[in-house]
PDB file of C-alpha atoms in Angstrom:
ATOM      1  CA  UNK A   1     116.881 240.638  43.036  1.00 73.00           C
ATOM      2  CA  UNK A   2     120.095 241.424  44.076  1.00 85.00           C
ATOM      3  CA  UNK A   3     118.517 244.147  46.587  1.00 83.00           C
ATOM      4  CA  UNK A   4     116.270 242.008  47.993  1.00 74.00           C
ATOM      5  CA  UNK A   5     118.793 239.459  48.806  1.00 83.00           C
ATOM      6  CA  UNK A   6     121.179 241.669  50.503  1.00 83.00           C
ATOM      7  CA  UNK A   7     118.582 243.074  52.324  1.00 80.00           C
ATOM      8  CA  UNK A   8     117.423 239.505  53.583  1.00 76.00           C
ATOM      9  CA  UNK A   9     120.090 237.700  54.309  1.00 80.00           C
ATOM     10  CA  UNK A  10     123.723 239.948  54.636  1.00 84.00           C
ATOM     11  CA  UNK A  11     121.563 242.602  56.592  1.00 82.00           C
ATOM     12  CA  UNK A  12     119.877 239.872  58.513  1.00 78.00           C
ATOM     13  CA  UNK A  13     123.366 238.073  59.578  1.00 84.00           C
ATOM     14  CA  UNK A  14     124.995 241.520  60.231  1.00 86.00           C
ATOM     15  CA  UNK A  15     122.460 244.550  61.494  1.00 83.00           C
ATOM     16  CA  UNK A  16     126.005 246.485  61.290  1.00 88.00           C
ATOM     17  CA  UNK A  17     125.591 246.559  57.655  1.00 89.00           C
ATOM     18  CA  UNK A  18     124.015 249.738  56.340  1.00 90.00           C
ATOM     19  CA  UNK A  19     120.575 250.275  54.307  1.00 88.00           C
ATOM     20  CA  UNK A  20     120.532 251.466  50.800  1.00 88.00           C
ATOM     21  CA  UNK A  21     117.081 252.443  48.922  1.00 88.00           C
ATOM     22  CA  UNK A  22     116.960 250.332  45.527  1.00 85.00           C
ATOM     23  CA  UNK A  23     118.348 253.675  43.790  1.00 88.00           C
ATOM     24  CA  UNK A  24     121.461 253.901  46.165  1.00 89.00           C
ATOM     25  CA  UNK A  25     121.915 249.914  45.550  1.00 88.00           C
ATOM     26  CA  UNK A  26     121.508 250.399  41.784  1.00 88.00           C
ATOM     27  CA  UNK A  27     123.774 253.032  41.765  1.00 91.00           C
ATOM     28  CA  UNK A  28     126.731 251.465  44.033  1.00 89.00           C
ATOM     29  CA  UNK A  29     126.406 248.445  42.226  1.00 89.00           C
ATOM     30  CA  UNK A  30     126.766 250.388  38.564  1.00 89.00           C
ATOM     31  CA  UNK A  31     130.062 252.058  39.885  1.00 89.00           C
ATOM     32  CA  UNK A  32     131.246 248.840  41.093  1.00 88.00           C
ATOM     33  CA  UNK A  33     130.384 246.267  38.302  1.00 90.00           C
ATOM     34  CA  UNK A  34     132.542 246.622  35.032  1.00 88.00           C
ATOM     35  CA  UNK A  35     130.171 245.727  32.656  1.00 88.00           C
ATOM     36  CA  UNK A  36     127.665 248.444  34.038  1.00 87.00           C
ATOM     37  CA  UNK A  37     130.127 251.272  34.640  1.00 87.00           C
ATOM     38  CA  UNK A  38     129.121 252.592  31.006  1.00 87.00           C
ATOM     39  CA  UNK A  39     125.832 253.405  32.228  1.00 87.00           C
ATOM     40  CA  UNK A  40     126.637 254.534  35.912  1.00 86.00           C
ATOM     41  CA  UNK A  41     125.652 258.204  34.779  1.00 87.00           C
ATOM     42  CA  UNK A  42     122.076 257.082  33.642  1.00 89.00           C
ATOM     43  CA  UNK A  43     121.079 255.120  36.634  1.00 89.00           C
ATOM     44  CA  UNK A  44     118.279 257.416  37.782  1.00 90.00           C
ATOM     45  CA  UNK A  45     116.517 257.391  34.072  1.00 91.00           C
ATOM     46  CA  UNK A  46     116.798 254.027  34.250  1.00 90.00           C
ATOM     47  CA  UNK A  47     115.483 253.115  38.093  1.00 88.00           C
ATOM     48  CA  UNK A  48     112.973 255.473  36.788  1.00 90.00           C
ATOM     49  CA  UNK A  49     112.028 253.378  33.886  1.00 89.00           C
ATOM     50  CA  UNK A  50     111.946 250.142  35.862  1.00 85.00           C
ATOM     51  CA  UNK A  51     109.763 251.505  38.703  1.00 85.00           C
ATOM     52  CA  UNK A  52     107.175 252.932  36.088  1.00 86.00           C
ATOM     53  CA  UNK A  53     107.341 249.088  34.328  1.00 86.00           C
ATOM     54  CA  UNK A  54     106.844 247.479  37.790  1.00 85.00           C
ATOM     55  CA  UNK A  55     104.106 249.223  38.634  1.00 87.00           C
ATOM     56  CA  UNK A  56     102.020 248.188  35.182  1.00 91.00           C
ATOM     57  CA  UNK A  57     102.637 244.475  35.567  1.00 95.00           C
ATOM     58  CA  UNK A  58      99.376 243.122  36.136  1.00 96.00           C
ATOM     59  CA  UNK A  59      98.602 241.249  39.632  1.00 97.00           C
ATOM     60  CA  UNK A  60      96.921 238.194  40.627  1.00 98.00           C
ATOM     61  CA  UNK A  61      95.932 236.618  44.055  1.00 98.00           C
ATOM     62  CA  UNK A  62      92.915 235.332  46.033  1.00 99.00           C
ATOM     63  CA  UNK A  63      90.454 236.728  48.184  1.00 99.00           C
ATOM     64  CA  UNK A  64      90.036 233.956  50.960  1.00 99.00           C
ATOM     65  CA  UNK A  65      86.615 233.791  53.018  1.00 98.00           C
ATOM     66  CA  UNK A  66      85.545 231.586  55.880  1.00 98.00           C
ATOM     67  CA  UNK A  67      82.410 229.591  56.345  1.00 96.00           C
ATOM     68  CA  UNK A  68      79.778 232.240  57.236  1.00 96.00           C
ATOM     69  CA  UNK A  69      81.150 234.308  54.176  1.00 97.00           C
ATOM     70  CA  UNK A  70      81.337 236.849  56.747  1.00 97.00           C
ATOM     71  CA  UNK A  71      84.988 237.341  57.033  1.00 98.00           C
ATOM     72  CA  UNK A  72      88.081 237.389  54.792  1.00 98.00           C
ATOM     73  CA  UNK A  73      91.892 236.611  55.137  1.00 99.00           C
ATOM     74  CA  UNK A  74      94.114 239.751  55.263  1.00 98.00           C
ATOM     75  CA  UNK A  75      98.046 240.007  54.886  1.00 97.00           C
ATOM     76  CA  UNK A  76     100.090 243.078  56.299  1.00 96.00           C
ATOM     77  CA  UNK A  77     103.579 243.532  54.185  1.00 91.00           C
ATOM     78  CA  UNK A  78     106.765 244.684  55.775  1.00 86.00           C
ATOM     79  CA  UNK A  79     107.556 248.043  55.132  1.00 79.00           C
ATOM     80  CA  UNK A  80     107.582 251.036  56.928  1.00 72.00           C
ATOM     81  CA  UNK A  81     103.824 251.870  56.844  1.00 79.00           C
ATOM     82  CA  UNK A  82     102.003 248.807  56.016  1.00 84.00           C
ATOM     83  CA  UNK A  83      98.393 247.951  55.023  1.00 91.00           C
ATOM     84  CA  UNK A  84      96.027 245.126  54.827  1.00 96.00           C
ATOM     85  CA  UNK A  85      95.276 243.517  51.375  1.00 96.00           C
ATOM     86  CA  UNK A  86      94.586 240.648  49.930  1.00 98.00           C
ATOM     87  CA  UNK A  87      97.336 237.775  49.451  1.00 98.00           C
ATOM     88  CA  UNK A  88      98.629 238.771  45.660  1.00 97.00           C
ATOM     89  CA  UNK A  89     101.767 239.079  43.535  1.00 96.00           C
ATOM     90  CA  UNK A  90     103.082 240.389  39.818  1.00 96.00           C
ATOM     91  CA  UNK A  91     102.399 237.959  37.442  1.00 96.00           C
ATOM     92  CA  UNK A  92     105.948 236.359  35.571  1.00 95.00           C
ATOM     93  CA  UNK A  93     106.675 236.132  32.001  1.00 93.00           C
ATOM     94  CA  UNK A  94     104.089 233.345  30.280  1.00 96.00           C
ATOM     95  CA  UNK A  95     102.561 232.665  33.831  1.00 98.00           C
ATOM     96  CA  UNK A  96      98.846 231.771  33.368  1.00 98.00           C
ATOM     97  CA  UNK A  97      96.602 234.209  35.806  1.00 98.00           C
ATOM     98  CA  UNK A  98      95.746 231.176  37.946  1.00 98.00           C
ATOM     99  CA  UNK A  99      99.090 229.627  38.308  1.00 98.00           C
ATOM    100  CA  UNK A 100     100.340 233.551  39.909  1.00 98.00           C
ATOM    101  CA  UNK A 101      97.349 233.710  41.864  1.00 98.00           C
ATOM    102  CA  UNK A 102      97.842 229.886  43.250  1.00 98.00           C
ATOM    103  CA  UNK A 103     101.604 230.694  43.677  1.00 98.00           C
ATOM    104  CA  UNK A 104     101.502 234.299  45.564  1.00 98.00           C
ATOM    105  CA  UNK A 105      99.043 232.847  47.647  1.00 98.00           C
ATOM    106  CA  UNK A 106     101.090 229.921  48.514  1.00 98.00           C
ATOM    107  CA  UNK A 107     103.976 232.064  49.031  1.00 97.00           C
ATOM    108  CA  UNK A 108     102.042 234.952  51.120  1.00 98.00           C
ATOM    109  CA  UNK A 109      99.826 232.482  53.427  1.00 98.00           C
ATOM    110  CA  UNK A 110     101.569 229.067  53.072  1.00 98.00           C
ATOM    111  CA  UNK A 111      97.970 227.924  51.385  1.00 98.00           C
ATOM    112  CA  UNK A 112      97.731 225.835  48.321  1.00 98.00           C
ATOM    113  CA  UNK A 113      94.715 226.181  46.242  1.00 98.00           C
ATOM    114  CA  UNK A 114      95.139 223.797  43.904  1.00 96.00           C
ATOM    115  CA  UNK A 115      92.193 222.393  43.303  1.00 93.00           C
ATOM    116  CA  UNK A 116      90.119 224.761  44.889  1.00 94.00           C
ATOM    117  CA  UNK A 117      90.451 228.163  42.744  1.00 97.00           C
ATOM    118  CA  UNK A 118      87.635 228.448  40.347  1.00 96.00           C
ATOM    119  CA  UNK A 119      88.698 230.454  37.400  1.00 95.00           C
ATOM    120  CA  UNK A 120      85.288 232.196  36.900  1.00 96.00           C
ATOM    121  CA  UNK A 121      84.654 233.584  39.965  1.00 97.00           C
ATOM    122  CA  UNK A 122      87.017 236.551  40.660  1.00 98.00           C
ATOM    123  CA  UNK A 123      87.001 240.447  40.729  1.00 98.00           C
ATOM    124  CA  UNK A 124      89.475 242.721  38.497  1.00 98.00           C
ATOM    125  CA  UNK A 125      90.369 246.286  39.172  1.00 95.00           C
ATOM    126  CA  UNK A 126      92.820 248.516  37.759  1.00 92.00           C
ATOM    127  CA  UNK A 127      94.935 250.609  40.601  1.00 88.00           C
ATOM    128  CA  UNK A 128      96.956 252.733  40.111  1.00 84.00           C
ATOM    129  CA  UNK A 129      97.374 252.056  36.557  1.00 85.00           C
ATOM    130  CA  UNK A 130      98.111 248.182  37.880  1.00 92.00           C
ATOM    131  CA  UNK A 131      95.199 245.554  36.874  1.00 96.00           C
ATOM    132  CA  UNK A 132      94.835 243.140  39.494  1.00 97.00           C
ATOM    133  CA  UNK A 133      92.646 240.174  39.003  1.00 98.00           C
ATOM    134  CA  UNK A 134      91.375 238.585  42.530  1.00 98.00           C
ATOM    135  CA  UNK A 135      89.786 235.419  42.319  1.00 99.00           C
ATOM    136  CA  UNK A 136      87.015 234.628  45.041  1.00 98.00           C
ATOM    137  CA  UNK A 137      87.466 231.060  47.345  1.00 98.00           C
ATOM    138  CA  UNK A 138      85.167 230.662  49.484  1.00 97.00           C
ATOM    139  CA  UNK A 139      84.714 228.072  52.670  1.00 97.00           C
ATOM    140  CA  UNK A 140      87.977 228.206  54.189  1.00 98.00           C
ATOM    141  CA  UNK A 141      87.994 226.824  57.893  1.00 97.00           C
ATOM    142  CA  UNK A 142      89.277 229.687  60.246  1.00 97.00           C
ATOM    143  CA  UNK A 143      90.835 227.687  61.927  1.00 97.00           C
ATOM    144  CA  UNK A 144      93.374 226.785  59.191  1.00 97.00           C
ATOM    145  CA  UNK A 145      97.179 227.163  59.840  1.00 97.00           C
ATOM    146  CA  UNK A 146      98.760 230.392  56.967  1.00 98.00           C
ATOM    147  CA  UNK A 147     101.904 230.615  57.587  1.00 97.00           C
ATOM    148  CA  UNK A 148     104.273 233.087  55.062  1.00 97.00           C
ATOM    149  CA  UNK A 149     107.262 231.299  52.895  1.00 95.00           C
ATOM    150  CA  UNK A 150     109.203 234.031  51.884  1.00 91.00           C
ATOM    151  CA  UNK A 151     111.226 236.368  53.972  1.00 84.00           C
ATOM    152  CA  UNK A 152     110.394 239.564  55.013  1.00 82.00           C
ATOM    153  CA  UNK A 153     107.399 240.131  52.908  1.00 88.00           C
ATOM    154  CA  UNK A 154     104.358 239.457  55.248  1.00 95.00           C
ATOM    155  CA  UNK A 155     104.133 240.790  58.936  1.00 94.00           C
ATOM    156  CA  UNK A 156     100.995 239.550  59.987  1.00 96.00           C
ATOM    157  CA  UNK A 157      98.195 237.592  58.565  1.00 98.00           C
ATOM    158  CA  UNK A 158      94.395 237.292  60.099  1.00 98.00           C
ATOM    159  CA  UNK A 159      90.603 236.763  59.344  1.00 98.00           C
ATOM    160  CA  UNK A 160      88.520 240.130  58.797  1.00 98.00           C
ATOM    161  CA  UNK A 161      85.270 241.013  59.387  1.00 97.00           C
ATOM    162  CA  UNK A 162      83.703 242.227  56.160  1.00 97.00           C
ATOM    163  CA  UNK A 163      81.278 244.346  57.591  1.00 95.00           C
ATOM    164  CA  UNK A 164      84.299 245.872  60.148  1.00 94.00           C
ATOM    165  CA  UNK A 165      86.616 247.418  57.134  1.00 94.00           C
ATOM    166  CA  UNK A 166      85.896 250.914  55.905  1.00 88.00           C
ATOM    167  CA  UNK A 167      83.883 251.319  53.205  1.00 76.00           C
ATOM    168  CA  UNK A 168      84.885 253.309  49.889  1.00 58.00           C
ATOM    169  CA  UNK A 169      84.649 256.067  47.241  1.00 51.00           C
ATOM    170  CA  UNK A 170      83.436 253.960  44.144  1.00 44.00           C
ATOM    171  CA  UNK A 171      84.636 256.113  41.690  1.00 42.00           C
ATOM    172  CA  UNK A 172      87.779 257.141  43.156  1.00 46.00           C
ATOM    173  CA  UNK A 173      88.275 254.111  44.548  1.00 49.00           C
ATOM    174  CA  UNK A 174      89.836 256.118  47.750  1.00 50.00           C
ATOM    175  CA  UNK A 175      88.080 256.229  51.646  1.00 46.00           C
ATOM    176  CA  UNK A 176      84.955 258.417  51.946  1.00 47.00           C
ATOM    177  CA  UNK A 177      86.819 258.945  55.271  1.00 45.00           C
ATOM    178  CA  UNK A 178      90.373 258.948  55.109  1.00 47.00           C
ATOM    179  CA  UNK A 179      90.992 258.244  58.949  1.00 50.00           C
ATOM    180  CA  UNK A 180      93.841 256.031  60.486  1.00 56.00           C
ATOM    181  CA  UNK A 181      91.847 252.435  59.999  1.00 73.00           C
ATOM    182  CA  UNK A 182      90.370 253.444  56.821  1.00 78.00           C
ATOM    183  CA  UNK A 183      94.542 254.278  55.355  1.00 82.00           C
ATOM    184  CA  UNK A 184      94.943 250.427  57.121  1.00 90.00           C
ATOM    185  CA  UNK A 185      92.820 249.060  54.708  1.00 94.00           C
ATOM    186  CA  UNK A 186      93.621 251.021  51.429  1.00 90.00           C
ATOM    187  CA  UNK A 187      95.203 248.153  49.273  1.00 92.00           C
ATOM    188  CA  UNK A 188      91.171 246.348  50.492  1.00 95.00           C
ATOM    189  CA  UNK A 189      88.704 249.086  49.971  1.00 95.00           C
ATOM    190  CA  UNK A 190      88.767 248.955  46.185  1.00 94.00           C
ATOM    191  CA  UNK A 191      87.617 244.967  45.908  1.00 97.00           C
ATOM    192  CA  UNK A 192      84.794 245.729  48.909  1.00 96.00           C
ATOM    193  CA  UNK A 193      82.056 247.001  47.059  1.00 95.00           C
ATOM    194  CA  UNK A 194      82.041 244.073  44.145  1.00 96.00           C
ATOM    195  CA  UNK A 195      82.911 241.758  46.916  1.00 98.00           C
ATOM    196  CA  UNK A 196      79.763 242.339  48.947  1.00 97.00           C
ATOM    197  CA  UNK A 197      77.419 241.700  45.941  1.00 96.00           C
ATOM    198  CA  UNK A 198      79.344 238.859  45.035  1.00 97.00           C
ATOM    199  CA  UNK A 199      78.137 237.317  48.448  1.00 97.00           C
ATOM    200  CA  UNK A 200      74.797 238.519  48.251  1.00 95.00           C
ATOM    201  CA  UNK A 201      74.554 236.685  44.969  1.00 94.00           C
ATOM    202  CA  UNK A 202      76.030 233.668  45.614  1.00 94.00           C
ATOM    203  CA  UNK A 203      73.879 233.320  49.208  1.00 92.00           C
ATOM    204  CA  UNK A 204      70.817 233.938  46.825  1.00 90.00           C
ATOM    205  CA  UNK A 205      71.918 231.005  44.575  1.00 83.00           C
ATOM    206  CA  UNK A 206      70.649 227.718  44.950  1.00 51.00           C
ATOM    207  CA  UNK A 207      73.737 227.023  46.604  1.00 51.00           C
ATOM    208  CA  UNK A 208      73.134 225.551  49.897  1.00 48.00           C
ATOM    209  CA  UNK A 209      72.765 227.974  53.128  1.00 44.00           C
ATOM    210  CA  UNK A 210      75.357 225.666  55.288  1.00 44.00           C
ATOM    211  CA  UNK A 211      77.654 223.351  52.759  1.00 45.00           C
ATOM    212  CA  UNK A 212      78.368 219.543  53.802  1.00 38.00           C
ATOM    213  CA  UNK A 213      81.415 218.427  54.124  1.00 40.00           C
ATOM    214  CA  UNK A 214      82.114 217.713  50.300  1.00 37.00           C
ATOM    215  CA  UNK A 215      81.531 221.987  50.031  1.00 43.00           C
ATOM    216  CA  UNK A 216      84.718 222.716  51.870  1.00 52.00           C
ATOM    217  CA  UNK A 217      88.163 221.790  51.440  1.00 58.00           C
ATOM    218  CA  UNK A 218      90.221 219.688  52.873  1.00 51.00           C
ATOM    219  CA  UNK A 219      92.321 221.395  55.777  1.00 48.00           C
ATOM    220  CA  UNK A 220      95.398 218.588  55.329  1.00 44.00           C
ATOM    221  CA  UNK A 221      96.983 217.762  52.439  1.00 42.00           C
ATOM    222  CA  UNK A 222      96.144 218.949  48.975  1.00 39.00           C
ATOM    223  CA  UNK A 223      92.635 220.505  48.972  1.00 42.00           C
ATOM    224  CA  UNK A 224      90.026 219.594  47.283  1.00 39.00           C
ATOM    225  CA  UNK A 225      87.635 221.515  44.899  1.00 38.00           C
ATOM    226  CA  UNK A 226      85.154 223.256  46.598  1.00 40.00           C
ATOM    227  CA  UNK A 227      81.550 222.052  45.099  1.00 40.00           C
ATOM    228  CA  UNK A 228      80.253 225.259  45.525  1.00 43.00           C
ATOM    229  CA  UNK A 229      78.096 227.124  42.689  1.00 42.00           C
ATOM    230  CA  UNK A 230      78.767 230.664  41.310  1.00 46.00           C
ATOM    231  CA  UNK A 231      76.410 233.179  41.294  1.00 46.00           C
ATOM    232  CA  UNK A 232      75.467 232.714  37.949  1.00 39.00           C
ATOM    233  CA  UNK A 233      74.835 228.958  38.754  1.00 43.00           C
ATOM    234  CA  UNK A 234      70.883 228.945  38.485  1.00 39.00           C
ATOM    235  CA  UNK A 235      70.827 230.014  35.125  1.00 37.00           C
ATOM    236  CA  UNK A 236      72.670 227.511  33.762  1.00 40.00           C
ATOM    237  CA  UNK A 237      70.979 225.332  35.574  1.00 43.00           C
ATOM    238  CA  UNK A 238      67.717 226.369  34.183  1.00 45.00           C
ATOM    239  CA  UNK A 239      69.123 225.984  30.482  1.00 47.00           C
ATOM    240  CA  UNK A 240      70.140 222.205  31.455  1.00 49.00           C
ATOM    241  CA  UNK A 241      66.769 221.574  32.864  1.00 52.00           C
ATOM    242  CA  UNK A 242      65.115 223.100  29.771  1.00 54.00           C
ATOM    243  CA  UNK A 243      67.349 221.243  27.561  1.00 53.00           C
ATOM    244  CA  UNK A 244      66.625 217.724  29.212  1.00 56.00           C
ATOM    245  CA  UNK A 245      63.165 218.676  29.091  1.00 56.00           C
ATOM    246  CA  UNK A 246      63.006 218.928  25.395  1.00 54.00           C
ATOM    247  CA  UNK A 247      65.312 215.589  24.987  1.00 55.00           C
ATOM    248  CA  UNK A 248      62.543 213.737  27.000  1.00 56.00           C
ATOM    249  CA  UNK A 249      59.439 215.332  24.671  1.00 54.00           C
ATOM    250  CA  UNK A 250      60.977 214.614  21.694  1.00 53.00           C
ATOM    251  CA  UNK A 251      58.856 211.512  19.603  1.00 52.00           C
ATOM    252  CA  UNK A 252      60.622 208.092  20.283  1.00 53.00           C
ATOM    253  CA  UNK A 253      61.105 206.261  16.569  1.00 50.00           C
ATOM    254  CA  UNK A 254      60.147 202.555  16.015  1.00 55.00           C
ATOM    255  CA  UNK A 255      62.974 200.085  16.184  1.00 54.00           C
ATOM    256  CA  UNK A 256      61.901 198.623  13.144  1.00 56.00           C
ATOM    257  CA  UNK A 257      61.492 202.270  11.254  1.00 57.00           C
ATOM    258  CA  UNK A 258      64.867 203.066  11.978  1.00 57.00           C
ATOM    259  CA  UNK A 259      66.318 199.549  10.624  1.00 58.00           C
ATOM    260  CA  UNK A 260      64.510 200.588   7.503  1.00 58.00           C
ATOM    261  CA  UNK A 261      65.912 203.915   7.015  1.00 53.00           C
ATOM    262  CA  UNK A 262      69.368 202.622   7.825  1.00 54.00           C
ATOM    263  CA  UNK A 263      69.272 200.164   4.856  1.00 49.00           C
ATOM    264  CA  UNK A 264      67.791 202.683   2.386  1.00 52.00           C
ATOM    265  CA  UNK A 265      70.567 204.829   3.712  1.00 48.00           C
ATOM    266  CA  UNK A 266      73.210 202.456   2.267  1.00 52.00           C
ATOM    267  CA  UNK A 267      71.067 201.578  -1.220  1.00 54.00           C
ATOM    268  CA  UNK A 268      69.973 197.737   0.311  1.00 50.00           C
ATOM    269  CA  UNK A 269      66.110 196.887   0.183  1.00 51.00           C
ATOM    270  CA  UNK A 270      64.292 196.304   3.437  1.00 46.00           C
ATOM    271  CA  UNK A 271      63.466 192.696   3.919  1.00 51.00           C
ATOM    272  CA  UNK A 272      59.674 193.099   4.961  1.00 46.00           C
ATOM    273  CA  UNK A 273      59.020 189.421   5.917  1.00 50.00           C
ATOM    274  CA  UNK A 274      62.245 189.764   8.968  1.00 49.00           C
ATOM    275  CA  UNK A 275      61.261 192.902  10.679  1.00 48.00           C
TER     276      UNK A 275
END
């Protein structure tokens, strides 16, 4: 956090201040802080252990799709060689998966998924020892205003046609052709096969092809829950209908028979003269 604060604040105000890598910055901190000096000789080991831990912390985010389900929203970082990827980030201690996704998406693109995100619609992959779970949120208007809420984290936010994003080798999660275009999307590519399958299932489900206003999140204020159906909705719907049908075909008891049964269960006598 101290390193990020130095980069985002002090160096932004004074361009003459030197740039430090994380390892260099921590080494200086350990040399100048009395409580850390005793560990100064082991900085390299500490940094390596922290990086190893960092890359294994689970990440959560969201795949935002436009009204036609043909485009997805991608973000590009501010590193020296940034790549397009889905908005996501690492989970905090004791933070729920959905809450982490909502927080990270809002920080990176300024869109609040509260009341919109569905916990059952997601893609989960393990990429380089890190588990990443992205929740799928369709029907986001393309004219929505997106804006990063954090400093020096996101350099660009754009809609991209899913059909134009390079494909991947499903076994290695690496682009089939290591072209410059493929490298630009290497953070998004591992999720594309399952995303395309989800969209296909979604379109073949009982969800309407052209959603009405009730299916669309609001563009102003707090978004409403999109009443879209999961790809598995037809199965749930058929089970519900089958249960309703069974209830309707059950023989209905006569009111007098029900009254007699209740009295007998209570140990009383049935008055046959007053039904």
